[in-house]
Structure formats: structure tokens, C-alpha cells
Amino acid sequence: MRAGPRATRVLHVITGLDAGGAERQLALLLRHWRESGDPSPECEVASLTRTGTVGAAIADEGTAVHAIGMRGNRDPSALPRLARLIRAGRFDVVHTHLYRACVYGRIAARLAGAPRVIATEHSLGDGQIEGRPATRGVRALYRATERLGSMTVAVSPTVAARLRGWGVPPGRIVVIPNGIDAADFAFDSARRAATRLRFGIGRAEFVVGGVGRLVPTKRFDLLIDAFARMPGAPRLLIAGAGPQREALGRLAARLGVATRVVFAGATDDMPGVLAAMDVLAAPSVQETFGLGVLEALAAGLPVRYTTCPALDDLPRDLLPDHEAGAVRLPTDTGAWAAELARLAEAARALVPPPGAGGGGAAGRSPVPAVVGRYAIAEQADRLARLYRDALPPEMPPAMPTDMPADTRKGL
């Protein structure tokens, strides 16, 4: 009996594997491929820095995770270690995620002779990448190493346009959105109660939620300011970590709401966090996709947002599908405060009187059909086809040994 075709061997290279959007997206892809009955890629993962909480979960589920042990942004010793791993694993595809991993991963894949090199661009903003300014050096290094790959995946048309603006040829860009497993976020009243208990939130309290990295573009400062203007005594639950944590805590204290704001930190239990909320507020002005908004819609939450390419890039005739659940607001504190107060008042009207049972304003809306457009099964299948079909890169005759100073500064 003749054996079937060999599974495509893929090494995913990512900067780190602590809780974050790109990291959770990778974990979801791996889980889908592992559980799918269809022919799927055979995957391993390399983390440039350390395995982190997401990496530990990936390993527990049966996927090999390798820590390269990079000591800093400019650690050239990581290159030969990564190249040896690629060569020893005889990988058909190297798939890189996040800026540093794309730079080091593409070079290492070239050194190891990997046939195909795919990169997913998760975090290219307007004038920045992964929260850092897109300086001339950053752009030069990005363009120099992008040429070493086969294809760059943009997670939205918005990101594809930014890549073209950076000089990446349109023929080297393909849009494959992030994926979501809506069933993971289905509302669970027991999970809501347990998460609220963990954070010291009462069963009947109205909870405004925010999710994301604590950086200036997410505008958690605006959210805290708007929250402070709300009447009554609602709670604010912010899930995420980042450099603005202390500044946001001081802002909450200055506005007199520190005791009503819960900073949950980075979390691996996004379904539980969303279950504990009554509305997701996402005033971010810089997004590449807006995964948190889609996850909140999958959880049946009302969503108020400012920027979400997953919704904003859709054709206009598809907008009515999600408008009842996700409403766009301007970057205006007063508008946010008024809308959140309106939602809180509407929720209070639905709370049963004391002694009548129930547990707060936990009513959930049906999941809008727009969530189904981003089903993980479809996005994973598109990636698997890209692994098979992407052409090898047109490599220069040799790797550059002396990059321009501007390029070196990009790290």
C-alpha cells in the first residue's frame, strides 16, 4: 500500500508566548489543526525569548515548544540557534509572528535553507509597530528582511494597505484575517459568578470592561475618565498588562474611582473575563484587527468601540448585521460617558427586585452573523493552503554581511 503525502512540517517562530492577541491566535490555530479530522500541518513552535503561560499551555496540549533564549532585542547569538533548529527539524515552512520574530526568523530560515517563509503581520499600526515608533531604521530593517520571505499575511485590509505604504509589493501580500472559535466564548453564568468572585465584584454590579495591552493607543485613559463621570456605582474591569499600568492607576485615584477599578492584568481566561462584563468598551485608536471586539460579540456582549478593522473593513451592505451589538463612538470622553451611562441605566431596568432571584444585568444578545465570517476553521484552512502553495522567495545571491546603520537601528 502506497503511503499518502507527507504532512507539511511548519515551525512557528514568535517573539514570546505570554498572554497576548497574537500568542492566543497561534494557540487557537494549533489547537484547531490538532483536533481537525482533515489533513493538517505538523507544527512545532519556537519562542525567541521564553515559553510563557501560553507556551506552557501549547506544550501541555501536545505541540513541541522550543525556547531560543534570546537575551535582548540585539542578540545575534539567537540566529545560529534558531537556524540549527530549523535545519534539524527539516521544516517545509517557517511561519513568523510579530516584528522581532519576523526579522530574526526570516534571516534564520534563509540561513537554514527553509523552502518557504511566511510571516503574519499582526501589529503594524499607523506610524508604529507593536507599540514602538516606526522609525526610519525600523522600516529599513523590516523591508530588508521582508524580501527574504515568500509571502506576508495581513490580518486585515487595513494592515495590507499599511504594508503597501511601507513598500512591500502588493503581490507579496495576502489577507487572511484572525480566526475565532465562537463556542469558546459562549456565555456561562457559573463562569460569570466565579470570575466576579475572584475579582471581588458583586453579582448585581454593572461592569464596564476593557481588554488589551496597556499602551497609549488603547486609550484606557479616556475609558477611565468616562467611567468616572458615570452616575451610580458601576465597576470597571480592565484585563491586560503594559507600560501604562501605574499611570492608569494614578489616574483612577486622581478621579476618585480607584476602589471601583479592577486591573486584572494579563489573563489566560478571556471567556471568563468577558462573562463577568456587561459591556465591552474599546476606545482604541490603533488596531490591526480588533480581536477583542469579535470575542465580546461572540460572548453576546454589547460593544462600544472606536476602531476595529474586523468590522470597519467590511462592505457597507454587511454593517446592519452587527450594528445592534457593536456601535462606533468618536474619541470623545463625553460621548463615551453618556453612552455607558445609558447602557447601565437600561441594564438596571432589567435587574429583578430583591428576593426575586437572578444575578445582575447578565442578559446576552444572540451572536451576530459577522462573527461567523471569521470562523477559525476557514482561516486555518486558508493558511494550510498557503503553506502548500506559496512560492519560495527569490533570494539574493548571499545574505548581506554589513547592513546600513539605519537598518541596524531597527532592532
XYZ file of C-alpha atoms in Angstrom:
411
model
C 0.000 0.000 0.000
C 1.399 3.378 -1.016
C 1.591 5.908 1.819
C -0.253 9.197 1.495
C 1.534 12.521 1.105
C 3.706 13.633 3.995
C 2.182 16.294 6.242
C 3.606 19.785 5.783
C 6.052 20.441 8.614
C 5.763 24.002 9.948
C 7.828 25.819 12.554
C 6.046 28.839 14.030
C 8.510 31.457 15.285
C 7.160 34.056 17.700
C 8.832 36.661 19.878
C 7.370 35.347 23.152
C 4.466 33.327 24.451
C 2.970 35.279 27.320
C -0.718 36.215 27.118
C -1.442 38.439 24.120
C -3.561 38.578 20.998
C -1.024 37.119 18.540
C 0.006 34.476 21.058
C -3.577 33.371 21.732
C -4.267 33.356 17.994
C -1.349 30.991 17.417
C -2.547 28.707 20.218
C -6.031 28.606 18.682
C -4.663 27.711 15.234
C -2.565 24.897 16.664
C -5.498 23.535 18.627
C -7.753 23.597 15.576
C -5.239 21.779 13.387
C -4.552 19.222 16.109
C -8.250 18.456 16.612
C -9.297 18.664 12.956
C -10.034 15.452 11.097
C -8.724 16.962 7.865
C -5.090 16.688 6.758
C -3.341 19.360 8.806
C 0.157 20.821 9.090
C 2.518 19.168 11.545
C 3.566 22.077 13.743
C 6.192 22.998 16.310
C 6.776 26.389 17.934
C 9.934 28.383 18.658
C 9.757 31.294 21.107
C 12.666 33.702 20.782
C 12.510 34.665 24.443
C 10.685 32.241 26.733
C 7.734 29.905 26.637
C 5.450 31.914 28.972
C 1.956 30.915 30.041
C 0.602 30.467 26.511
C 3.628 28.406 25.540
C 3.147 26.153 28.561
C -0.480 25.577 27.550
C 0.542 24.794 23.954
C 3.104 22.266 25.197
C 0.579 20.693 27.564
C -1.719 20.126 24.583
C 0.973 18.167 22.760
C 2.822 20.624 20.496
C 6.590 20.880 20.883
C 7.699 24.331 22.095
C 11.339 25.421 21.881
C 12.740 28.405 23.830
C 15.590 30.030 21.881
C 16.710 32.067 24.894
C 17.212 35.458 23.281
C 18.623 37.844 25.894
C 17.589 41.139 24.293
C 16.494 42.847 21.097
C 20.032 42.751 19.691
C 21.202 39.231 20.468
C 22.798 37.806 17.298
C 23.561 34.514 19.062
C 19.866 33.684 18.679
C 20.288 33.412 14.898
C 22.511 30.298 14.739
C 20.475 28.585 17.456
C 17.248 29.184 15.535
C 18.837 28.217 12.219
C 20.064 24.918 13.714
C 16.551 24.160 14.963
C 15.061 24.845 11.523
C 17.680 22.732 9.784
C 17.432 19.813 12.220
C 13.617 19.788 12.031
C 13.590 19.663 8.229
C 10.682 22.076 8.213
C 8.895 22.786 4.953
C 7.648 26.175 6.170
C 8.837 28.706 8.716
C 5.934 30.933 9.796
C 6.931 34.014 11.793
C 4.741 36.159 14.059
C 5.471 39.657 15.493
C 8.190 42.108 14.493
C 11.301 40.723 16.192
C 10.427 37.141 15.266
C 9.848 38.206 11.664
C 13.284 39.852 11.500
C 15.268 37.054 13.162
C 13.064 34.243 11.851
C 13.353 35.213 8.188
C 17.134 35.515 8.412
C 17.482 32.201 10.263
C 15.161 30.468 7.793
C 17.310 31.777 4.921
C 20.483 30.538 6.627
C 18.891 27.122 7.180
C 17.606 26.835 3.612
C 13.900 26.583 4.516
C 11.852 26.220 1.291
C 9.046 28.607 2.317
C 8.963 31.506 4.759
C 5.591 33.011 5.683
C 5.101 35.964 8.039
C 1.879 37.140 9.645
C 1.750 40.874 10.293
C -0.295 41.199 13.482
C 0.732 44.617 14.757
C 1.554 47.182 12.070
C -0.189 50.372 13.130
C -0.288 53.842 11.663
C 3.218 55.152 12.294
C 4.126 52.391 14.725
C 4.621 48.659 15.023
C 3.934 46.697 18.207
C 3.551 49.982 20.058
C 7.011 51.263 19.108
C 7.556 54.195 16.710
C 8.102 53.147 13.114
C 11.425 54.966 12.763
C 13.454 55.032 9.576
C 15.619 52.229 10.984
C 12.621 50.058 11.833
C 11.165 50.478 8.355
C 14.525 49.795 6.680
C 15.079 46.596 8.654
C 11.510 45.462 8.007
C 11.857 45.931 4.244
C 15.305 44.325 4.146
C 14.168 41.154 5.901
C 10.715 41.021 4.264
C 12.447 40.285 0.956
C 13.819 37.065 2.469
C 10.322 35.624 2.867
C 7.850 34.049 0.485
C 4.691 35.923 1.500
C 3.392 38.277 4.189
C -0.055 37.662 5.641
C -2.003 40.774 6.658
C -4.723 40.185 9.267
C -6.972 42.831 7.678
C -7.216 45.020 4.561
C -6.157 47.916 6.807
C -2.848 46.169 7.535
C -2.423 45.233 3.864
C -2.685 48.918 2.946
C -0.078 49.821 5.565
C 2.286 47.148 4.224
C 1.943 48.597 0.722
C 2.652 52.016 2.191
C 5.878 50.633 3.668
C 6.954 49.472 0.218
C 6.007 45.783 0.338
C 4.954 44.758 -3.203
C 1.214 44.002 -3.416
C 1.946 40.605 -4.968
C 3.729 39.521 -1.777
C 0.739 40.336 0.479
C -2.291 38.148 1.168
C -5.124 38.995 3.584
C -6.050 36.171 5.958
C -7.943 37.505 8.981
C -7.570 36.322 12.528
C -9.871 33.453 13.430
C -12.249 32.923 16.321
C -13.961 29.892 17.835
C -17.266 31.415 18.928
C -18.115 28.384 21.057
C -15.185 29.212 23.362
C -16.913 32.457 24.371
C -20.495 31.230 24.805
C -21.932 32.814 27.950
C -21.746 30.695 31.105
C -23.454 32.042 34.245
C -21.320 29.871 36.542
C -18.146 31.212 34.953
C -19.504 34.759 35.349
C -20.126 34.221 39.049
C -16.728 32.607 39.620
C -14.830 35.359 37.787
C -16.679 38.110 39.639
C -15.967 36.392 42.953
C -12.265 36.176 42.077
C -12.089 39.917 41.441
C -14.324 40.952 44.341
C -17.189 42.146 42.121
C -20.765 41.779 43.354
C -23.274 39.664 41.466
C -25.598 42.589 40.700
C -22.979 45.277 39.949
C -22.881 46.730 36.433
C -19.435 46.104 34.968
C -17.830 48.089 32.175
C -14.991 46.081 30.643
C -11.821 46.897 28.763
C -9.399 44.427 27.188
C -5.963 44.961 25.702
C -2.367 45.924 26.225
C -1.986 48.970 28.469
C -0.428 51.331 25.948
C -1.400 54.892 24.955
C -3.155 53.999 21.690
C -5.684 51.780 23.501
C -6.993 54.952 25.224
C -7.701 53.363 28.589
C -7.154 56.862 29.989
C -10.255 58.033 28.101
C -12.179 54.989 29.346
C -11.284 55.665 32.994
C -12.214 59.335 32.589
C -15.577 58.419 31.011
C -16.194 55.793 33.685
C -15.569 58.358 36.425
C -18.409 60.500 35.017
C -20.975 57.694 35.169
C -23.676 58.049 37.843
C -24.281 55.345 40.434
C -21.535 52.964 41.428
C -20.596 50.771 38.474
C -17.327 48.818 38.287
C -14.593 48.911 35.654
C -12.699 45.702 34.860
C -9.561 46.106 32.741
C -7.826 42.951 31.533
C -4.332 43.470 30.199
C -0.786 44.403 31.116
C 1.602 47.009 29.792
C 3.750 50.061 30.477
C 0.819 52.359 31.344
C -0.359 50.276 34.301
C 0.965 52.605 37.011
C -0.102 55.784 35.214
C -3.643 54.448 34.764
C -3.798 53.515 38.437
C -2.788 57.043 39.386
C -5.426 58.472 37.036
C -8.133 56.339 38.649
C -7.020 57.538 42.084
C -6.970 61.173 40.991
C -10.518 60.867 39.635
C -11.732 59.214 42.843
C -12.638 55.831 41.326
C -9.631 53.694 42.283
C -11.722 51.462 44.558
C -14.125 50.726 41.705
C -11.495 49.904 39.067
C -10.115 46.351 38.876
C -6.854 45.864 36.992
C -6.933 42.146 36.235
C -3.569 42.016 34.462
C -2.853 39.682 31.563
C -5.202 36.724 31.625
C -5.452 33.309 30.004
C -9.185 33.186 30.773
C -10.642 35.669 28.320
C -14.017 33.832 28.188
C -14.341 34.205 31.958
C -13.381 37.878 31.902
C -15.912 38.615 29.167
C -18.593 36.652 31.038
C -18.052 38.929 34.052
C -18.691 42.087 31.993
C -21.923 43.809 30.981
C -20.438 45.872 28.142
C -17.068 45.906 26.390
C -15.666 49.399 25.889
C -12.879 49.600 23.286
C -11.887 53.237 22.644
C -8.599 52.230 20.939
C -7.477 54.459 18.085
C -4.925 51.981 16.692
C -5.937 48.436 15.761
C -4.840 45.920 13.157
C -7.885 43.656 13.513
C -9.863 44.129 16.741
C -9.979 40.575 18.044
C -11.283 41.654 21.453
C -14.352 43.216 19.842
C -15.118 39.999 17.926
C -14.643 37.890 21.056
C -17.011 40.141 23.015
C -19.639 39.839 20.274
C -19.199 36.056 20.406
C -19.882 36.307 24.144
C -23.150 38.149 23.417
C -21.926 41.417 24.922
C -22.884 44.878 23.692
C -19.732 46.523 22.365
C -18.816 50.162 22.010
C -15.647 50.828 20.038
C -13.706 53.441 18.110
C -11.506 51.411 15.743
C -11.993 47.787 14.655
C -10.814 46.791 11.149
C -12.606 43.429 11.501
C -15.846 45.449 11.317
C -14.776 48.690 9.653
C -13.226 46.962 6.620
C -16.425 45.058 5.806
C -18.550 46.105 2.813
C -21.250 48.570 3.778
C -24.061 46.152 2.968
C -22.877 43.866 5.790
C -22.879 46.516 8.511
C -26.503 46.081 9.711
C -25.655 42.569 10.859
C -23.589 43.838 13.799
C -24.762 47.404 14.374
C -27.116 46.420 17.206
C -24.269 44.764 19.092
C -21.278 46.934 18.156
C -21.658 50.698 17.909
C -18.829 53.006 16.904
C -18.127 56.059 19.066
C -15.809 59.020 18.474
C -12.753 59.774 20.568
C -14.751 61.997 22.915
C -14.948 61.450 26.656
C -18.396 62.968 26.958
C -19.846 60.714 24.254
C -18.373 57.650 25.941
C -19.627 58.660 29.388
C -23.152 59.308 28.104
C -23.357 56.033 26.188
C -22.010 53.916 29.040
C -24.407 55.596 31.464
C -27.294 54.872 29.090
C -26.347 51.196 28.896
C -26.019 50.964 32.678
C -29.462 52.517 33.179
C -31.019 50.148 30.645
C -29.380 47.187 32.391
C -30.618 48.305 35.816
C -34.164 48.307 34.495
C -33.780 44.605 33.728
C -32.499 43.571 37.163
C -35.188 41.658 39.149
C -36.233 43.086 42.521
C -34.539 41.782 45.711
C -35.621 38.257 46.566
C -36.768 37.504 43.038
C -33.601 35.595 42.090
C -31.281 36.460 39.245
C -27.787 37.837 39.442
C -27.334 41.189 37.821
C -27.567 42.503 34.292
C -26.244 39.398 32.587
C -28.627 39.326 29.632
C -26.840 38.269 26.466
C -27.695 39.039 22.856
C -27.594 36.472 20.042
C -24.164 36.182 18.451
C -24.225 38.301 15.256
C -23.524 36.544 11.974
C -20.454 38.699 11.387
C -18.593 36.585 13.960
C -19.072 33.577 11.688
C -17.175 35.334 8.904
C -14.037 34.869 10.990
C -14.503 31.229 11.980
C -11.143 29.680 12.853
C -11.787 26.672 10.592
C -11.851 28.824 7.460
C -8.797 30.897 8.363
C -6.798 27.800 9.355
C -7.672 26.141 6.041
C -6.544 29.191 4.096
C -3.206 29.196 5.928
C -2.720 25.473 5.318
C -3.264 26.039 1.584
C -0.799 28.935 1.642
C 1.820 26.681 3.232
C 1.486 24.301 0.293
C 1.193 26.869 -2.482
C 3.442 29.809 -1.562
C 6.435 30.090 -3.868
C 9.920 30.024 -2.400
C 11.422 33.508 -2.024
C 13.606 34.958 -4.741
C 16.720 35.103 -2.621
C 19.664 37.428 -3.174
C 22.865 35.526 -4.034
C 24.147 35.911 -0.485
C 22.993 37.216 2.844
C 24.121 40.804 3.489
C 27.032 40.911 5.913
C 27.041 44.657 6.514
C 23.650 46.297 6.899
C 23.347 50.104 6.762
C 23.384 51.886 10.101
C 19.699 52.842 9.793
C 18.840 49.182 9.308
C 20.790 48.038 12.369
C 18.984 50.638 14.473
C 15.686 48.959 13.641
C 16.219 46.405 16.401
